[in-house]
Coordinates of C-alpha atoms and ligand atoms in Angstrom, one line a residue:
Chain A
M1 CA -42.8 59.8 -41.4
R2 CA -39.5 61.2 -40.1
H3 CA -38.1 64.7 -40.5
Y4 CA -35.2 64.9 -42.9
S5 CA -32.1 66.5 -41.4
A6 CA -28.3 66.3 -41.6
F7 CA -28.5 64.0 -38.6
S8 CA -31.0 61.6 -40.3
I9 CA -28.7 61.4 -43.4
L10 CA -25.7 60.6 -41.2
R11 CA -27.6 58.0 -39.1
N12 CA -29.1 56.3 -42.2
G13 CA -25.8 56.4 -44.0
L14 CA -24.1 54.7 -41.1
S15 CA -26.7 52.0 -41.0
G16 CA -26.4 51.2 -44.7
N17 CA -29.5 53.3 -45.8
K18 CA -31.7 50.3 -44.9
H19 CA -34.0 52.1 -42.5
W20 CA -35.5 55.1 -44.4
S21 CA -39.3 55.1 -44.0
R22 CA -41.6 55.5 -47.0
A23 CA -41.9 59.1 -48.2
W24 CA -45.7 58.8 -48.4
R25 CA -48.4 56.3 -47.7
D26 CA -50.2 54.3 -50.5
P27 CA -53.8 54.3 -49.3
A28 CA -56.8 52.8 -51.0
P29 CA -59.4 55.4 -52.1
K30 CA -62.1 56.2 -49.6
P31 CA -65.7 56.4 -50.9
A32 CA -65.9 60.1 -50.3
Y33 CA -63.8 63.2 -49.7
E34 CA -64.4 66.9 -49.3
V35 CA -62.1 67.8 -52.2
V36 CA -60.9 65.5 -55.0
I37 CA -58.0 66.8 -57.0
V38 CA -57.5 65.1 -60.4
G39 CA -53.8 65.1 -61.5
G40 CA -50.8 64.3 -59.4
G41 CA -48.3 66.7 -61.0
G42 CA -46.7 69.6 -59.2
H43 CA -49.8 71.8 -59.4
G44 CA -52.3 69.2 -58.0
L45 CA -49.9 68.2 -55.2
A46 CA -49.1 71.8 -54.3
T47 CA -52.9 72.5 -54.2
A48 CA -53.4 69.6 -51.8
Y49 CA -50.6 70.8 -49.6
Y50 CA -51.9 74.4 -49.3
L51 CA -55.5 73.3 -48.9
A52 CA -54.3 71.5 -45.7
K53 CA -51.7 73.9 -44.5
E54 CA -53.4 77.3 -45.3
H55 CA -57.1 76.3 -45.0
G56 CA -57.1 73.3 -42.7
I57 CA -58.9 71.2 -45.4
R58 CA -57.4 67.7 -44.9
N59 CA -60.2 65.4 -46.2
V60 CA -58.6 65.5 -49.7
A61 CA -57.5 63.0 -52.3
V62 CA -55.2 63.5 -55.2
L63 CA -56.0 61.0 -58.0
E64 CA -53.2 60.3 -60.5
K65 CA -53.7 58.0 -63.5
G66 CA -49.9 57.1 -63.7
W67 CA -47.3 58.0 -61.1
L68 CA -46.7 61.2 -59.2
G69 CA -44.8 63.7 -61.3
G70 CA -44.9 61.6 -64.4
G71 CA -46.6 64.3 -66.5
N72 CA -45.1 67.6 -67.5
T73 CA -43.7 68.2 -64.0
G74 CA -41.2 65.5 -64.6
R75 CA -40.6 66.4 -68.3
N76 CA -39.8 70.1 -68.3
T77 CA -36.5 72.0 -68.6
T78 CA -36.9 73.3 -65.0
I79 CA -36.5 77.0 -65.6
V80 CA -37.8 79.3 -62.8
R81 CA -38.1 83.0 -63.5
S82 CA -40.5 86.0 -62.9
N83 CA -39.8 88.2 -65.8
Y84 CA -43.4 88.9 -66.8
M85 CA -44.8 92.3 -67.7
M86 CA -48.6 92.0 -68.3
P87 CA -51.0 93.1 -65.5
G88 CA -52.5 89.9 -64.1
N89 CA -49.3 87.9 -64.7
T90 CA -46.5 90.0 -63.2
M91 CA -47.3 89.8 -59.5
F92 CA -48.5 86.2 -59.8
Y93 CA -45.2 84.9 -61.1
E94 CA -43.3 87.1 -58.6
R95 CA -45.3 85.5 -55.7
S96 CA -44.2 82.2 -57.1
M97 CA -40.6 83.3 -57.1
Q98 CA -40.9 84.4 -53.5
L99 CA -42.4 81.0 -52.5
W100 CA -39.5 79.2 -54.3
E101 CA -37.0 81.1 -52.1
N102 CA -38.0 79.1 -49.0
L103 CA -39.5 76.0 -50.5
S104 CA -36.9 73.5 -49.5
Q105 CA -37.1 74.5 -45.8
E106 CA -40.9 74.8 -45.9
L107 CA -41.3 71.3 -47.4
N108 CA -38.4 69.7 -45.5
Y109 CA -37.3 68.4 -48.9
N110 CA -34.4 69.7 -51.1
V111 CA -35.9 71.0 -54.3
M112 CA -32.5 72.2 -55.4
M113 CA -33.5 75.7 -56.2
S114 CA -30.5 77.1 -57.9
R115 CA -30.4 80.9 -58.5
R116 CA -28.0 80.8 -61.3
G117 CA -29.3 83.8 -63.2
Y118 CA -31.2 84.0 -66.5
Y119 CA -30.0 85.7 -69.6
Y120 CA -32.4 86.6 -72.4
L121 CA -30.2 87.5 -75.4
F122 CA -31.3 90.1 -78.0
H123 CA -30.0 90.3 -81.5
S124 CA -31.2 93.6 -82.9
P125 CA -31.7 97.1 -81.7
G126 CA -35.5 96.7 -81.8
Q127 CA -35.4 93.5 -79.8
G128 CA -33.2 95.4 -77.3
D129 CA -35.9 98.1 -77.0
T130 CA -38.5 95.4 -76.2
A131 CA -36.1 93.9 -73.6
R132 CA -35.6 97.3 -72.1
R133 CA -39.3 97.9 -71.8
R134 CA -39.8 94.5 -70.0
T135 CA -36.9 95.3 -67.7
N136 CA -38.3 98.6 -66.8
I137 CA -41.8 97.2 -66.1
M138 CA -40.2 94.5 -63.8
R139 CA -38.2 97.1 -61.9
A140 CA -41.2 99.3 -61.5
N141 CA -42.9 96.4 -59.8
G142 CA -40.0 95.7 -57.5
I143 CA -38.7 92.7 -59.4
D144 CA -35.0 92.4 -60.0
A145 CA -33.9 93.0 -63.6
E146 CA -30.8 94.3 -65.4
L147 CA -29.8 95.1 -68.9
F148 CA -26.3 94.3 -70.3
D149 CA -24.7 95.5 -73.4
R150 CA -22.6 93.4 -75.8
P151 CA -19.2 93.8 -74.1
E152 CA -20.7 92.9 -70.7
V153 CA -22.3 89.8 -72.2
M154 CA -19.0 88.8 -73.8
K155 CA -17.3 89.0 -70.4
R156 CA -20.0 87.0 -68.6
L157 CA -20.8 84.4 -71.3
P158 CA -17.5 84.1 -73.2
Y159 CA -18.4 80.8 -74.9
L160 CA -21.1 82.1 -77.2
D161 CA -20.5 82.9 -80.9
Y162 CA -19.3 86.6 -81.2
S163 CA -17.5 86.0 -84.5
E164 CA -18.2 87.7 -87.8
N165 CA -19.9 84.4 -88.8
A166 CA -22.6 84.6 -86.2
R167 CA -25.9 84.5 -88.1
F168 CA -27.7 86.5 -85.3
P169 CA -25.1 88.8 -83.7
I170 CA -25.6 89.3 -80.0
Y171 CA -26.5 92.9 -79.1
G172 CA -27.0 92.4 -75.4
A173 CA -29.0 90.6 -72.8
A174 CA -31.8 91.2 -70.2
Y175 CA -30.9 89.5 -67.0
Q176 CA -32.8 88.2 -63.9
G177 CA -30.3 87.2 -61.2
R178 CA -32.8 85.5 -58.8
A179 CA -34.0 83.2 -61.7
G180 CA -32.6 79.8 -62.2
T181 CA -33.5 76.1 -62.1
A182 CA -35.0 73.7 -59.6
R183 CA -35.0 69.9 -59.6
H184 CA -38.4 69.1 -61.1
D185 CA -39.0 65.6 -59.6
A186 CA -38.0 66.8 -56.2
V187 CA -40.7 69.5 -56.4
A188 CA -43.4 66.8 -57.0
W189 CA -42.0 64.5 -54.3
G190 CA -41.5 67.3 -51.8
Y191 CA -45.1 68.5 -52.2
A192 CA -46.3 64.9 -52.2
R193 CA -44.5 64.1 -48.9
A194 CA -45.6 67.3 -47.3
A195 CA -49.2 66.8 -48.3
D196 CA -49.2 63.2 -47.1
R197 CA -47.9 64.4 -43.7
Q198 CA -50.9 66.6 -43.5
G199 CA -53.2 63.5 -43.9
I200 CA -54.0 63.9 -47.6
D201 CA -54.5 60.6 -49.6
L202 CA -52.3 60.3 -52.7
I203 CA -53.8 57.7 -55.0
Q204 CA -51.8 56.5 -58.0
Q205 CA -52.9 54.3 -60.9
C206 CA -56.3 55.8 -60.6
E207 CA -57.6 57.3 -63.8
V208 CA -60.6 59.6 -63.7
T209 CA -63.0 58.6 -66.6
G210 CA -66.1 60.7 -65.9
Y211 CA -68.1 62.5 -63.2
L212 CA -70.9 61.6 -60.8
W213 CA -73.8 63.9 -61.3
D214 CA -76.7 64.9 -59.1
D215 CA -79.3 67.3 -60.5
G216 CA -76.9 68.9 -63.0
Q217 CA -74.2 69.3 -60.4
I218 CA -70.9 67.4 -60.2
V219 CA -70.7 65.4 -56.9
G220 CA -67.7 63.2 -57.5
V221 CA -65.7 61.2 -60.1
E222 CA -65.8 57.9 -61.9
T223 CA -62.4 56.3 -61.8
S224 CA -60.6 53.1 -62.8
R225 CA -60.7 52.2 -59.1
G226 CA -64.5 52.9 -58.7
P227 CA -66.6 55.9 -58.0
I228 CA -65.4 58.5 -55.5
R229 CA -67.8 61.2 -54.2
A230 CA -66.6 64.8 -53.4
S231 CA -68.2 68.1 -52.7
K232 CA -65.6 69.7 -54.9
V233 CA -63.7 68.3 -57.9
A234 CA -60.6 70.2 -58.9
L235 CA -58.8 69.5 -62.2
A236 CA -55.0 69.9 -62.5
V237 CA -54.3 67.6 -65.5
A238 CA -52.2 69.8 -67.8
G239 CA -52.4 68.7 -71.4
H240 CA -55.6 66.7 -70.7
T241 CA -57.7 69.7 -69.6
S242 CA -59.9 69.8 -72.7
H243 CA -60.4 66.1 -72.5
L244 CA -61.7 66.1 -69.0
A245 CA -63.6 69.3 -69.4
A246 CA -65.4 67.8 -72.4
K247 CA -66.7 65.0 -70.2
A248 CA -68.4 67.8 -68.1
G249 CA -69.9 69.3 -71.3
L250 CA -67.4 72.2 -71.4
R251 CA -65.5 73.5 -74.4
L252 CA -62.4 75.6 -73.6
P253 CA -60.1 78.2 -75.3
I254 CA -57.3 75.5 -75.3
E255 CA -55.4 73.3 -77.8
T256 CA -53.1 70.6 -76.7
H257 CA -49.6 70.7 -78.2
V258 CA -46.3 68.9 -77.8
L259 CA -43.0 70.3 -76.5
Q260 CA -39.7 68.4 -76.5
A261 CA -36.7 68.6 -74.3
F262 CA -33.2 67.2 -74.7
V263 CA -30.2 66.3 -72.6
T264 CA -26.7 65.8 -73.8
E265 CA -23.9 63.5 -72.4
P266 CA -22.5 65.0 -69.2
L267 CA -19.7 67.6 -69.4
K268 CA -17.6 69.4 -66.8
P269 CA -19.2 72.7 -65.7
L270 CA -19.5 74.9 -68.8
V271 CA -22.8 76.8 -68.8
D272 CA -23.3 78.4 -65.4
H273 CA -26.6 80.1 -66.1
V274 CA -29.8 79.7 -68.0
I275 CA -29.4 81.3 -71.5
I276 CA -32.2 82.1 -73.9
F277 CA -31.4 82.6 -77.6
G278 CA -33.6 85.5 -78.6
A279 CA -33.3 84.9 -82.4
E280 CA -34.7 81.4 -82.3
H281 CA -36.9 79.7 -79.7
F282 CA -34.0 78.0 -77.9
Y283 CA -32.8 77.7 -74.3
I284 CA -29.9 76.0 -72.6
S285 CA -28.7 75.3 -69.1
Q286 CA -26.6 72.6 -67.4
S287 CA -27.9 70.1 -64.9
D288 CA -26.1 69.3 -61.7
K289 CA -25.1 66.0 -63.3
G290 CA -23.4 67.8 -66.1
G291 CA -25.8 67.2 -69.0
L292 CA -26.7 70.2 -71.1
V293 CA -30.5 70.6 -71.0
L294 CA -31.9 72.0 -74.3
G295 CA -35.4 73.2 -75.2
G296 CA -36.9 74.6 -78.3
D297 CA -40.2 75.2 -80.2
L298 CA -43.4 73.3 -80.1
D299 CA -43.8 70.6 -82.7
G300 CA -46.5 72.9 -84.1
F301 CA -49.6 70.9 -84.6
N302 CA -52.2 69.6 -82.1
S303 CA -51.0 66.5 -80.3
Y304 CA -51.6 64.4 -77.2
A305 CA -48.8 62.0 -78.1
Q306 CA -46.1 62.8 -75.5
R307 CA -43.5 62.2 -78.1
G308 CA -41.9 64.6 -80.5
G309 CA -40.8 64.5 -84.2
L310 CA -37.4 64.8 -85.8
P311 CA -37.9 68.2 -87.5
I312 CA -37.8 69.9 -84.0
V313 CA -34.7 67.8 -83.0
E314 CA -32.9 69.2 -86.0
H315 CA -34.2 72.8 -85.4
T316 CA -33.1 72.7 -81.7
L317 CA -29.7 71.4 -82.4
Q318 CA -29.1 73.9 -85.2
S319 CA -30.0 76.7 -82.8
A320 CA -27.7 75.2 -80.2
K321 CA -24.8 75.2 -82.7
A322 CA -25.6 78.7 -84.0
L323 CA -25.4 80.0 -80.4
M324 CA -22.5 77.9 -79.1
P325 CA -20.4 76.4 -82.0
S326 CA -18.4 74.5 -79.4
L327 CA -21.3 72.1 -78.9
S328 CA -21.2 70.7 -82.4
R329 CA -19.5 67.4 -81.4
L330 CA -21.7 66.7 -78.4
R331 CA -24.0 63.7 -78.4
L332 CA -27.6 63.7 -77.3
L333 CA -28.3 61.3 -74.5
R334 CA -32.1 61.5 -74.4
H335 CA -35.0 63.5 -75.7
W336 CA -38.7 63.3 -74.7
A337 CA -41.9 65.4 -74.9
G338 CA -44.9 66.5 -72.9
A339 CA -48.4 67.3 -74.0
M340 CA -49.4 70.8 -72.9
D341 CA -52.6 72.8 -72.8
M342 CA -51.8 75.9 -74.8
T343 CA -54.4 78.6 -74.2
M344 CA -55.6 81.2 -76.8
D345 CA -53.6 84.0 -75.0
G346 CA -50.7 81.9 -73.5
S347 CA -51.9 82.6 -69.9
P348 CA -53.4 80.1 -67.4
I349 CA -56.9 79.5 -66.1
I350 CA -57.6 79.2 -62.4
G351 CA -61.1 79.2 -61.0
K352 CA -64.6 77.8 -60.7
M353 CA -66.1 76.4 -63.9
P354 CA -69.6 77.1 -65.2
V355 CA -70.6 73.6 -64.0
D356 CA -71.4 73.4 -60.3
G357 CA -68.9 71.4 -58.3
L358 CA -66.1 71.7 -60.8
W359 CA -62.8 73.8 -60.4
L360 CA -60.0 74.1 -62.9
N361 CA -56.3 74.8 -62.8
G362 CA -54.9 74.6 -66.3
G363 CA -53.7 76.3 -69.4
W364 CA -50.1 76.4 -68.2
C365 CA -48.6 76.2 -71.7
Y366 CA -44.8 75.6 -71.4
G367 CA -44.3 78.0 -68.4
G368 CA -46.1 76.2 -65.6
F369 CA -43.2 74.7 -63.7
K370 CA -42.1 78.0 -62.3
A371 CA -45.7 78.7 -61.4
T372 CA -46.1 75.5 -59.3
P373 CA -45.9 77.1 -55.8
A374 CA -48.1 80.1 -56.5
S375 CA -50.5 78.0 -58.6
G376 CA -51.1 75.6 -55.8
F377 CA -51.3 78.4 -53.3
C378 CA -53.9 80.4 -55.3
F379 CA -55.9 77.4 -56.4
A380 CA -56.2 76.1 -52.8
W381 CA -57.4 79.6 -51.8
T382 CA -60.0 79.7 -54.6
I383 CA -61.3 76.2 -53.8
A384 CA -61.4 76.9 -50.0
R385 CA -63.0 80.4 -50.1
G386 CA -65.0 80.2 -53.3
E387 CA -63.3 83.4 -54.6
S388 CA -60.1 84.1 -56.5
H389 CA -56.9 85.0 -54.7
P390 CA -56.0 88.6 -55.8
D391 CA -52.8 87.4 -57.5
S392 CA -54.7 85.0 -59.8
A393 CA -57.9 87.0 -60.1
E394 CA -57.3 87.8 -63.8
F395 CA -56.9 84.1 -64.8
T396 CA -60.6 83.6 -65.5
L397 CA -62.3 81.8 -68.3
K398 CA -64.4 85.0 -68.7
R399 CA -61.5 87.1 -69.7
F400 CA -61.9 85.9 -73.3
E401 CA -65.4 87.1 -73.7
R402 CA -64.6 90.3 -71.9
G403 CA -61.7 91.0 -74.2
Y404 CA -59.2 91.0 -71.4
Q405 CA -56.7 88.4 -72.7
I406 CA -53.3 88.3 -71.0
D407 CA -51.1 87.9 -74.0
E408 CA -47.4 88.3 -73.1
T409 CA -46.1 87.6 -76.6
G410 CA -48.8 89.6 -78.4
A411 CA -49.4 86.6 -80.7
G412 CA -53.2 86.7 -80.8
P413 CA -55.6 83.7 -80.6
H414 CA -53.1 81.2 -82.0
P415 CA -52.2 78.7 -79.2
K416 CA -49.1 77.4 -81.1
A417 CA -47.7 80.9 -81.4
H418 CA -47.4 81.6 -77.6
Chain B
M1 CA -41.6 62.9 -89.0
L2 CA -45.2 62.9 -90.3
R3 CA -45.7 61.7 -93.8
I4 CA -48.7 63.6 -95.2
E5 CA -50.7 62.5 -98.3
C6 CA -51.2 65.5 -100.6
P7 CA -54.0 64.9 -103.1
V8 CA -51.9 66.5 -105.8
C9 CA -48.3 65.5 -105.0
G10 CA -48.7 62.2 -103.2
L11 CA -47.0 61.2 -99.9
R12 CA -44.6 63.9 -98.7
D13 CA -42.6 64.8 -95.6
E14 CA -44.1 67.0 -92.9
T15 CA -41.3 69.6 -93.4
E16 CA -42.8 70.5 -96.9
F17 CA -46.0 71.6 -95.1
A18 CA -47.0 74.5 -92.8
Y19 CA -49.7 73.7 -90.2
G20 CA -52.8 75.9 -90.5
E21 CA -55.4 75.3 -87.9
D22 CA -58.5 73.4 -86.8
A23 CA -60.6 72.8 -89.9
T24 CA -63.9 72.5 -88.1
V25 CA -63.9 76.2 -87.2
R26 CA -66.1 78.3 -89.5
R27 CA -66.2 82.0 -89.6
P28 CA -69.8 83.3 -88.8
D29 CA -71.6 85.4 -91.3
M30 CA -70.3 89.0 -91.3
D31 CA -73.7 90.3 -90.2
E32 CA -73.8 87.9 -87.2
A33 CA -74.5 90.1 -84.2
D34 CA -74.3 87.5 -81.4
V35 CA -71.1 88.1 -79.4
K36 CA -71.1 84.5 -78.1
I37 CA -70.9 83.1 -81.6
W38 CA -67.9 85.3 -82.4
H39 CA -66.3 84.5 -79.1
D40 CA -66.6 80.7 -79.8
Y41 CA -65.3 81.2 -83.3
V42 CA -62.2 83.1 -82.2
F43 CA -61.4 81.3 -78.9
I44 CA -63.1 78.0 -78.4
R45 CA -61.8 74.7 -79.8
D46 CA -63.0 71.0 -79.4
N47 CA -59.3 70.0 -79.1
P48 CA -60.1 66.2 -79.4
R49 CA -57.8 63.5 -78.2
G50 CA -58.3 61.3 -81.3
P51 CA -59.3 62.1 -84.9
H52 CA -58.9 65.8 -85.8
K53 CA -59.7 67.7 -89.0
E54 CA -57.0 70.3 -89.7
Y55 CA -55.7 72.5 -92.5
W56 CA -52.1 72.1 -93.8
H57 CA -50.5 74.2 -96.5
H58 CA -48.3 72.3 -99.0
V59 CA -46.1 75.4 -99.0
A60 CA -42.9 73.8 -100.4
G61 CA -44.9 71.7 -102.9
C62 CA -47.9 72.5 -105.0
R63 CA -48.9 75.3 -102.6
Q64 CA -52.5 74.0 -102.2
W65 CA -54.3 74.1 -98.9
I66 CA -55.4 70.6 -97.9
R67 CA -57.6 69.3 -95.1
V68 CA -56.1 66.4 -93.3
E69 CA -57.7 64.1 -90.8
R70 CA -55.1 63.0 -88.3
D71 CA -55.3 61.2 -84.9
T72 CA -53.8 63.5 -82.3
L73 CA -52.9 60.6 -80.0
T74 CA -51.3 58.3 -82.5
H75 CA -50.4 60.8 -85.3
E76 CA -51.9 58.3 -87.8
I77 CA -53.1 60.2 -90.9
L78 CA -56.6 59.1 -91.8
G79 CA -57.1 60.9 -95.1
S80 CA -56.8 64.2 -96.9
I81 CA -58.7 66.2 -99.5
L82 CA -58.2 69.6 -101.1
A83 CA -59.5 72.5 -98.9
R84 CA -61.5 73.9 -101.8
E85 CA -63.5 70.7 -101.9
V86 CA -64.4 71.2 -98.2
A87 CA -65.6 74.7 -98.9
A88 CA -67.7 73.6 -101.9
Ligands
LIG501 C1 -40.6 69.8 -72.6 C2 -41.2 70.8 -71.6 C3 -40.4 71.8 -71.1 C4 -40.9 72.7 -70.2 N1 -40.1 73.6 -69.6 C5 -40.5 74.5 -68.7 C6 -39.6 75.4 -68.0 O1 -38.4 75.4 -68.3 N2 -40.1 76.2 -67.1 C7 -41.5 76.2 -66.8 O2 -41.8 77.0 -65.9 N3 -42.3 75.3 -67.3 C8 -41.9 74.4 -68.3 N4 -42.8 73.5 -68.9 C9 -44.2 73.5 -68.4 C10 -44.4 72.8 -67.2 O3 -43.7 71.5 -67.2 C11 -45.9 72.5 -66.9 O4 -46.6 73.7 -67.1 C12 -46.1 72.1 -65.5 O5 -45.3 71.1 -65.1 C13 -47.5 71.6 -65.4 O6 -47.7 71.0 -64.1 P1 -49.1 70.2 -63.8 O7 -49.0 69.7 -62.4 O8 -50.2 71.2 -64.2 O9 -49.1 69.1 -64.9 P2 -48.5 67.6 -64.9 O10 -47.2 67.5 -64.2 O11 -48.6 67.2 -66.4 O12 -49.6 66.8 -64.1 C14 -50.9 66.5 -64.6 C15 -51.1 65.1 -64.2 O13 -52.5 64.7 -64.4 C16 -52.5 63.4 -64.7 N5 -53.8 63.1 -65.4 C17 -54.2 63.4 -66.7 N6 -55.4 62.9 -66.9 C18 -55.8 62.2 -65.8 C19 -57.0 61.5 -65.5 N7 -58.0 61.4 -66.4 N8 -57.1 60.9 -64.3 C20 -56.0 61.1 -63.4 N9 -54.9 61.8 -63.6 C21 -54.8 62.3 -64.9 C22 -51.3 63.1 -65.6 O14 -50.9 61.8 -65.6 C23 -50.3 64.0 -64.9 O15 -49.4 63.4 -64.0 C24 -42.3 72.6 -69.8 C25 -43.1 71.6 -70.3 C26 -42.6 70.7 -71.2 C27 -43.4 69.6 -71.8
LIG502 ZN1 -49.0 69.1 -102.9

């Protein structure tokens, strides 16, 4: 496995790009490992990488039923931000932001982290007060945040609808300048390659179908490629968390819901930032290839289908047009969906489960892409040391029975409302 | 687009309905004192990958609450009855 550098690009370019080595091996599963991670998305791969790098645990396999990054990691709208305000969340997401800053260098893989700035528009004085509160909490925690009034937003984002006809007039925006987007596939591939270089086995086309038990304790997994023993089994399966927990006899505070994303035909550079429409659940950014990337609401009912329905297509495009009338003639190129594990308070779960031998990283709702580095870092810590990392210490299952939910939106125990 | 069978109005578009919630969840008796039972009622769901019983409100139709059985993996609708018949 060679180091990537400007020199290697030049050398391989000159020799017709025929001599690149594989980015990672394709090993057959061994009969036993110290840790088996289920799920080869960003979170599972990052966990494997940090287990090796931070804790020297290299006898690890990542088992993926499809292909690496084929789940939500490769389906999201790639927004990375740390504008959280609840105790328990705020510093976790800020740690993730700090890890993003140096991630390409650390992994020797360009994850295309682009700090293009993130605007959250508000459309009423009350919404402005809420944005001001969040901005103040962020600044009090040393996180960059600014508040802009309407004239400033008009100067910065001149292409939005500021006319008399605007259904939801723009009063101003909260802004995080260090936020932006990253290339989602590259994040999975970068962690995969870096984990493989540490000696970790990445095993694709290997579905976990159940567990191996010994005296009430989990000691491995049943898979489509045979049984694999492990002292610790760690789940990072996003929308399938409840499904795999049920096989271990656990019921969780989670419902699985579907979220869609959309990309338009490519345009010349138009939208330089990430923009959130505060009146509807709608967000927009522009990919490096020129396509506008659009996201909206959940489809709104429990679903594992990984495909979305037409009502949300219509809703999202109506929002797009209400915010930026100039988009009305654009054609959509593709749309797709991912199945996400929505928790009862909208915040994740990282930790040891009530069944011995089982560890869980899940409940990421639709905000888990930005969390990938910190999630892997904290989950690896938890698995290696048997105790929570301080930054993820509040992400317990127990918080629900203790009454310590971390509810950013204040929506209560309704997963589809977070 | 889901097409949902309303026992009163017949087969209608999903957009006429509002999704309620998991229909297998039952509120405990008000004098229930076990915190675990309340915790499970408020927070814990089976979340099956397959047939799921759920409430929908035919809000832009007859305004009846109905209980639909739907497969969460295929979105196939397996049946529906009026919610008040479930409660009875
Ligand atoms: C449309 C959409 C837009 C989003 N936008 C954003 C955004 O802008 N910003 C943001 O921060 N977050 C966003 N998210 C959320 C984010 O994508 C996820 O939270 C994050 O990618 C989850 O990563 P993961 O590694 O946990 O899951 P995944 O990438 O889904 O990985 C889980 C893996 O587990 C595998 N698996 C499942 N069951 C088994 C089994 N039995 N055996 C073996 N393998 C199994 C799956 O195949 C999958 O590859 C969005 C999500 C969606 C769907
Ligand atoms: Zn009806």
